[in-house]
Short mmCIF file of C-alpha atoms in Angstrom, two decimals:
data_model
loop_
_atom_site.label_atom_id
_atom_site.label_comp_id
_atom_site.label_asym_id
_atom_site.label_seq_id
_atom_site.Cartn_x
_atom_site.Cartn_y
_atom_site.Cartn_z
CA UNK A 518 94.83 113.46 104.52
CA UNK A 519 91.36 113.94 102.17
CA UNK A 520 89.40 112.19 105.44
CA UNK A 521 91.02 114.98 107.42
CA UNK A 522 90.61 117.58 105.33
CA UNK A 523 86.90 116.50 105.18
CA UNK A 524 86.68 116.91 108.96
CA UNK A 525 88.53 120.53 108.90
CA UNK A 526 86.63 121.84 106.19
CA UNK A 527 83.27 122.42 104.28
CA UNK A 528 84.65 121.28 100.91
CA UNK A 529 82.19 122.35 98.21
CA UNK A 530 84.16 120.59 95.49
CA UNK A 531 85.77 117.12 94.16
CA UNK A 532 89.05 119.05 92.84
CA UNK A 533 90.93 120.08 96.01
CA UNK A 534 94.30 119.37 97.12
CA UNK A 535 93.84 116.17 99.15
CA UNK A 536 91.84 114.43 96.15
CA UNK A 537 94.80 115.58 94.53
CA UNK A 538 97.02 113.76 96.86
CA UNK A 539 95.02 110.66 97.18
CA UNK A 540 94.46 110.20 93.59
CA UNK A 541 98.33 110.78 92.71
CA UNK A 542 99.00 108.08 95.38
CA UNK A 543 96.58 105.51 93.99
CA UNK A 544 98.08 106.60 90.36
CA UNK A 545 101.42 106.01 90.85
CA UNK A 546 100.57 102.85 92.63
CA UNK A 547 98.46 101.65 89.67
CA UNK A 548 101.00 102.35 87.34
CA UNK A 549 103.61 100.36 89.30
CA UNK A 550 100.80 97.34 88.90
CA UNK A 551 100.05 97.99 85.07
CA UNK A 552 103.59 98.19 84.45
CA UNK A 553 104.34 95.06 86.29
CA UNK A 554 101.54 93.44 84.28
CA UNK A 555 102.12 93.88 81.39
CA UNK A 556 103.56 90.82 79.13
CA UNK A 557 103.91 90.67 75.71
CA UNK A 558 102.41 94.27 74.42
CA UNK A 559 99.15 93.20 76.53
CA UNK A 560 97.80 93.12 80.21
CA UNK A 561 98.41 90.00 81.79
CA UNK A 562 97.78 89.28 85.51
CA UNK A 563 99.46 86.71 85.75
CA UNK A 564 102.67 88.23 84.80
CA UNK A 565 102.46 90.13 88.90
CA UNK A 566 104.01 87.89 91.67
CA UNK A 567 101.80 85.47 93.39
CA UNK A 568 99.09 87.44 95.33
CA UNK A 569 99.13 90.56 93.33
CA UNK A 570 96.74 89.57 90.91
CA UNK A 571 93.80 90.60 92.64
CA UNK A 572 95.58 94.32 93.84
CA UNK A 573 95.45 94.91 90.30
CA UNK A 574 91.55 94.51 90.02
CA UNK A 575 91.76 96.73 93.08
CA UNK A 576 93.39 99.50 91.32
CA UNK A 577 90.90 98.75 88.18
CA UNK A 578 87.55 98.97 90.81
CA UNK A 579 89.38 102.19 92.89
CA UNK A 580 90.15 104.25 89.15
CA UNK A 581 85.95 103.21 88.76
CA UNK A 582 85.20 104.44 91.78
CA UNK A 583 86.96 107.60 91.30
CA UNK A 584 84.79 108.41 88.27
CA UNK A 585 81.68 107.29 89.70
CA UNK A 586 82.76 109.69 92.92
CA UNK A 587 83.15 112.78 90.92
CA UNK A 588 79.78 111.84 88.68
CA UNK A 589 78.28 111.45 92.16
CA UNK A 590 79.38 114.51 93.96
CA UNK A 591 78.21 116.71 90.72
CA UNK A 592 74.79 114.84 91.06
CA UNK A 593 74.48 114.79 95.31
CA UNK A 594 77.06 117.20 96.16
CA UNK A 595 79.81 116.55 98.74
CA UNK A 596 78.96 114.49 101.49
CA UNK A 597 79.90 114.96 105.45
CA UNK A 598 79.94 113.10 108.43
CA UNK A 599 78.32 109.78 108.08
CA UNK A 600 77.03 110.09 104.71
CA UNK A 601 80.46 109.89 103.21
CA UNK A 602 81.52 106.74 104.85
CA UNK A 603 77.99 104.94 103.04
CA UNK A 604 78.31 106.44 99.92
CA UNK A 605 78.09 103.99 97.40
CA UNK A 606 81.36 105.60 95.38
CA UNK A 607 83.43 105.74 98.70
CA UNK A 608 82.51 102.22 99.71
CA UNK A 609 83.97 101.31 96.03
CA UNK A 610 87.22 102.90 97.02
CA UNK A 611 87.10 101.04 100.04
CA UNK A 612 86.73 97.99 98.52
CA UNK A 613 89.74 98.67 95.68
CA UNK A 614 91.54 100.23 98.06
CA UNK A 615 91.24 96.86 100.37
CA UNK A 616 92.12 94.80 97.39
CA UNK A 617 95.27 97.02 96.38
CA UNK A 618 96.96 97.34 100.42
CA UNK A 619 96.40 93.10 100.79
CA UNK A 620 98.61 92.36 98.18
CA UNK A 621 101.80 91.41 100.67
CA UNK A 622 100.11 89.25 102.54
CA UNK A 623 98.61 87.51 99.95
CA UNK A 624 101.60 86.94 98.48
CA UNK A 625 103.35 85.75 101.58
CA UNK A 626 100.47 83.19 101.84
CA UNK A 627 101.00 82.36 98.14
CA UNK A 628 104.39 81.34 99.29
CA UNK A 629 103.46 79.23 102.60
CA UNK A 630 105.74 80.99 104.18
CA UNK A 631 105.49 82.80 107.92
CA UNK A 632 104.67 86.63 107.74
CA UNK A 633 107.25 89.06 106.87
CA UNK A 634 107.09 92.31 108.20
CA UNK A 635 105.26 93.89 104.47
CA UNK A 636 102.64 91.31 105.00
CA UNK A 637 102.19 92.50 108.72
CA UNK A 638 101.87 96.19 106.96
CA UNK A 639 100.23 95.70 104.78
CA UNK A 640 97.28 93.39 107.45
CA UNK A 641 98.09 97.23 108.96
CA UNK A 642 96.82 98.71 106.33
CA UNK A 643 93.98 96.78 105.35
CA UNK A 644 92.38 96.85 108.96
CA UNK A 645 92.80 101.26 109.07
CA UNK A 646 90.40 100.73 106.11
CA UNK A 647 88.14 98.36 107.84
CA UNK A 648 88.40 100.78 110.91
CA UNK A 649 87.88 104.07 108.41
CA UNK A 650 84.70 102.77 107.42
CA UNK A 651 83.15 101.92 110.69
CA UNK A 652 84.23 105.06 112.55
CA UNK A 653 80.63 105.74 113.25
CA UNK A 654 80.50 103.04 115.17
CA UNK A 655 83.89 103.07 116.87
CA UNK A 656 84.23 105.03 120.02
CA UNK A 657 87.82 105.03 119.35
CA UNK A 658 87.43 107.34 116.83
CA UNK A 659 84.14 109.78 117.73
CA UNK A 660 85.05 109.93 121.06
CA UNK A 661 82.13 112.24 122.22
CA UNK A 662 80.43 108.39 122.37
CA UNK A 663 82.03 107.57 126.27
CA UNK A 664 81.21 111.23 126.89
CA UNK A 665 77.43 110.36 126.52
CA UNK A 666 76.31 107.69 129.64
CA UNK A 667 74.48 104.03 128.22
CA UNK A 668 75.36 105.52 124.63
CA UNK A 669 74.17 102.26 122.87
CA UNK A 670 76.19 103.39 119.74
CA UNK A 671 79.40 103.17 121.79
CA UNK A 672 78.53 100.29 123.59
CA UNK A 673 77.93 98.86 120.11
CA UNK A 674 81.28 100.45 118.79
CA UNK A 675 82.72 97.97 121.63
CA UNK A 676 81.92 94.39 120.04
CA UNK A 677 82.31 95.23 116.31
CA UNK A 678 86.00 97.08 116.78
CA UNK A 679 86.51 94.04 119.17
CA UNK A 680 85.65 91.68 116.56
CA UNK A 681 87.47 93.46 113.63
CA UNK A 682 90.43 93.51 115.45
CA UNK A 683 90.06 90.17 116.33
CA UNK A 684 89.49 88.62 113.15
CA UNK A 685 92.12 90.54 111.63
CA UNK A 686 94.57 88.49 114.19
CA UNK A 687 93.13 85.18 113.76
CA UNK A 688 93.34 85.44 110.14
CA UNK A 689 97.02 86.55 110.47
CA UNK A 690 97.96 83.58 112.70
CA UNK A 691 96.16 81.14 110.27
CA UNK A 692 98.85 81.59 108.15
CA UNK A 693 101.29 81.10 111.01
CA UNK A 694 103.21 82.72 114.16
CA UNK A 695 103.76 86.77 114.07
CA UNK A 696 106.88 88.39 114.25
CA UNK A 697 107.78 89.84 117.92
CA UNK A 698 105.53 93.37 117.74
CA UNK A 699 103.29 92.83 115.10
CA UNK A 700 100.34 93.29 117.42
CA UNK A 701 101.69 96.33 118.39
CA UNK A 702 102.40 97.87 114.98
CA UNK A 703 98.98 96.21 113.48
CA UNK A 704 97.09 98.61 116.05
CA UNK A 705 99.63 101.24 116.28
CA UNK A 706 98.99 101.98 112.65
CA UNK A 707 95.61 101.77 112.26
CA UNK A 708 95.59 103.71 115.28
CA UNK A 709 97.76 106.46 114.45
CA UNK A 710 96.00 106.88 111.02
CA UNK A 711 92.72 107.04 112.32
CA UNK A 712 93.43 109.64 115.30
CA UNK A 713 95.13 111.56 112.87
CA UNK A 714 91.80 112.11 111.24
CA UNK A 715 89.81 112.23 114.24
CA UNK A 716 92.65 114.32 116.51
CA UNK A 717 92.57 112.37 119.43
CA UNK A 718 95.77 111.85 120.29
CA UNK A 719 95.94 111.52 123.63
CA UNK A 720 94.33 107.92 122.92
CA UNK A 721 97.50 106.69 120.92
CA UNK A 722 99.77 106.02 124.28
CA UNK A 723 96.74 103.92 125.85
CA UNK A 724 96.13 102.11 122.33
CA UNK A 725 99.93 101.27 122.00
CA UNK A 726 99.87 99.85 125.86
CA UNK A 727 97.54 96.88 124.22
CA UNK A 728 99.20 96.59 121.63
CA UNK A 729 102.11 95.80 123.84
CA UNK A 730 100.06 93.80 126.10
CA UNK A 731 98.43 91.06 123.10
CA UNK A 732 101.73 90.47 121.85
CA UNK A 733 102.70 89.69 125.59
CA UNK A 734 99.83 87.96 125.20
CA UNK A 735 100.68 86.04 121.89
CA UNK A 736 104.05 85.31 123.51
CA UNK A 737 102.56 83.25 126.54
CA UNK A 738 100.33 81.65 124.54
CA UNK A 739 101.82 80.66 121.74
CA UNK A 740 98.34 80.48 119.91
CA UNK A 741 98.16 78.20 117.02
CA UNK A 742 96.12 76.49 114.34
CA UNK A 743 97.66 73.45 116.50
CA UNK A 744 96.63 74.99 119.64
CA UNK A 745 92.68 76.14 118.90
CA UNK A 746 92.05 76.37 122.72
CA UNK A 747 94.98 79.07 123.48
CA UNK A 748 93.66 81.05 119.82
CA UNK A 749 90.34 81.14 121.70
CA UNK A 750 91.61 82.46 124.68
CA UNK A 751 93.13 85.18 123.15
CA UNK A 752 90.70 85.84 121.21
CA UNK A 753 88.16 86.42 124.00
CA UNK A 754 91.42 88.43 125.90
CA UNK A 755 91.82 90.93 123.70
CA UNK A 756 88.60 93.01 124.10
CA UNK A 757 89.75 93.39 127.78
CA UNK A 758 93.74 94.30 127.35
CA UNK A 759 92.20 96.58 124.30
CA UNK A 760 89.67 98.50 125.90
CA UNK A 761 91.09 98.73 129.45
CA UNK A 762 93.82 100.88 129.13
CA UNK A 763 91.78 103.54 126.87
CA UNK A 764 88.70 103.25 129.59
CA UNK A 765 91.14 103.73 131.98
CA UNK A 766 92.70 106.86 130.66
CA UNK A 767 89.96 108.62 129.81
CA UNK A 768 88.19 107.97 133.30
CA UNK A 769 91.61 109.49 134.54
CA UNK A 770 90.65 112.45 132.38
CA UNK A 771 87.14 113.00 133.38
CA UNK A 772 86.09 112.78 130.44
CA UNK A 773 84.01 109.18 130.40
CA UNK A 774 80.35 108.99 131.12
CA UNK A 775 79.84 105.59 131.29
CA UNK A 776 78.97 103.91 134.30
CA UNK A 777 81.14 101.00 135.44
CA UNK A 778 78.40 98.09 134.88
CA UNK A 779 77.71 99.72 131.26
CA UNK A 780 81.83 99.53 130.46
CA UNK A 781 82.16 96.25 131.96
CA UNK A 782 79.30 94.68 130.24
CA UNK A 783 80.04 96.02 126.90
CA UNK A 784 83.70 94.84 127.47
CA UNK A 785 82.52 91.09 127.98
CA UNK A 786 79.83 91.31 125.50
CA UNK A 787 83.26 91.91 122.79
CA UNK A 788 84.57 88.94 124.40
CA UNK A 789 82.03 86.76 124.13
CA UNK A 790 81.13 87.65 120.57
CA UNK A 791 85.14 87.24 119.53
CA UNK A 792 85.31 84.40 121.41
CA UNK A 793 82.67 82.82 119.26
CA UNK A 794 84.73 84.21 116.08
CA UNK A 795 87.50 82.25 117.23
CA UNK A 796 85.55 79.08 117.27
CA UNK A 797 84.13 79.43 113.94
CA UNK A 798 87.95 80.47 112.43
CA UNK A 799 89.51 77.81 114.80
CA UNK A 800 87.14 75.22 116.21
CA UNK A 801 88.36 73.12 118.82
CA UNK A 802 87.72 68.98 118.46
CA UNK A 803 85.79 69.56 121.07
CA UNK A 804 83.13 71.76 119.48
CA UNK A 805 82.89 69.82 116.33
#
């Protein structure tokens, strides 16, 4: 809600509603973690569940970044567009706020066990920050970047959404096999959080059709840490069934610029780079 409020209005100040609403919602989430913690009168990590240790320091390093944003905006003023995303206070955020959403899965790898559906949330969660922060380079997001023809930005937008998506996945099935639709609600979320901000809606039907289609995808290929070879053919997949359907719709549209050898290209270029991911997070005897 504050990133959408940013993009709806020229906010001059650091006490409006939505800081009010994400603050409150980190507060009440800290306190659930101090409260938690605490063990004997005194602060003790290790009194949280396995894996929630380190969502703690997240809530310490997001409360410092809150201070150091409102010393910063009273220093640089308020910051739009691109500017906000680097800011050295909102990148702190980021990073606490990374820290804080990973705790399920952390804790579901604390226990060896195979992801439950709050780990796959909360994976969910932690890549619609990783996508938040790059949505200067995500065509996804500014989609004005297929309206421009060769934009290099978009082109670039391609690979590193590709690969974020990607290694988001891997990482997931290093811990083991996915629950039926967790491809689809991985994306779907992220998705549907960062159209919300950017109001491009008509994007979340296409985005939900790969979704759909990579954990079709997952189911015929059963990909592995026992199986590198079918983890690095999804991996290289996935740029395809992920961009396609969005290409496709937007051609459909009239409302892409990009010429079919600039699409194409910058669709294989995302497979070859995730492909090469999946050989560093997976290698195959082969390649050793």
């Amino acid at each position: 809600m504050d990133a959408w409020a940013h993009h709806r209005f020229a906010l001059e100040s650091f006490f409006t509603p939505w800081h009010g609403l994400l603050y409150s919602g980190y507060a009440l989430l800290a306190a659930v973690l101090v409260i938690r913690a605490r063990h004997g009168g005194r602060l003790s990590p290790a009194a949280l569940p396995d894996g929630y240790g380190l969502s703690l320091v997240g809530a310490l390093l997001f409360g410092l970044g809150g201070l150091v944003d409102l010393g910063w905006h009273t220093r640089f003023g308020i910051e739009v567009d691109v500017e906000a995303l680097l800011s050295p206070p909102h990148l702190l955020l980021a990073f606490g706020a990374g820290l804080m959403v990973s705790g399920p899965l952390r804790a579901a790898s604390a226990r060896q066990q195979a992801l439950d559906w709050p780990a796959v949330a909360s994976w969910g969660l932690l890549l619609s920050v990783l996508t938040f922060f790059t949505a200067y380079v995500n065509p996804l997001a500014e989609q004005e970047l297929f309206a421009q023809s060769g934009n290099a930005l978009g082109g670039a937008g391609v690979v590193v959404q590709s690969l974020l998506l990607v290694g988001t996945l891997l990482s997931a099935l290093r811990r083991g096999p996915l629950p039926r639709g967790a491809a689809t609600i991985l994306l779907g979320l992220s998705s549907a959080l960062m159209l919300l901000v950017h109001q491009n809606f008509e994007l979340l039907l296409p985005l939900l059709a790969a979704g759909l289609m990579l954990d079709f995808l997952i189911a015929v290929l059963h990909p592995t840490p026992a199986r590198p070879q079918a983890l690095q053919i999804f991996a290289a997949t996935l740029p395809v069934l992920l961009f396609t359907p969005v290409v496709m719709t937007l051609a459909l549209r009239g409302e892409l610029a990009w010429s079919f050898t600039f699409a194409s290209g910058a669709v294989l270029s995302a497979a070859f780079a995730s492909w090469c991911l999946s050989l560093v997070v997976f290698p195959s005897q082969k390649f050793q």
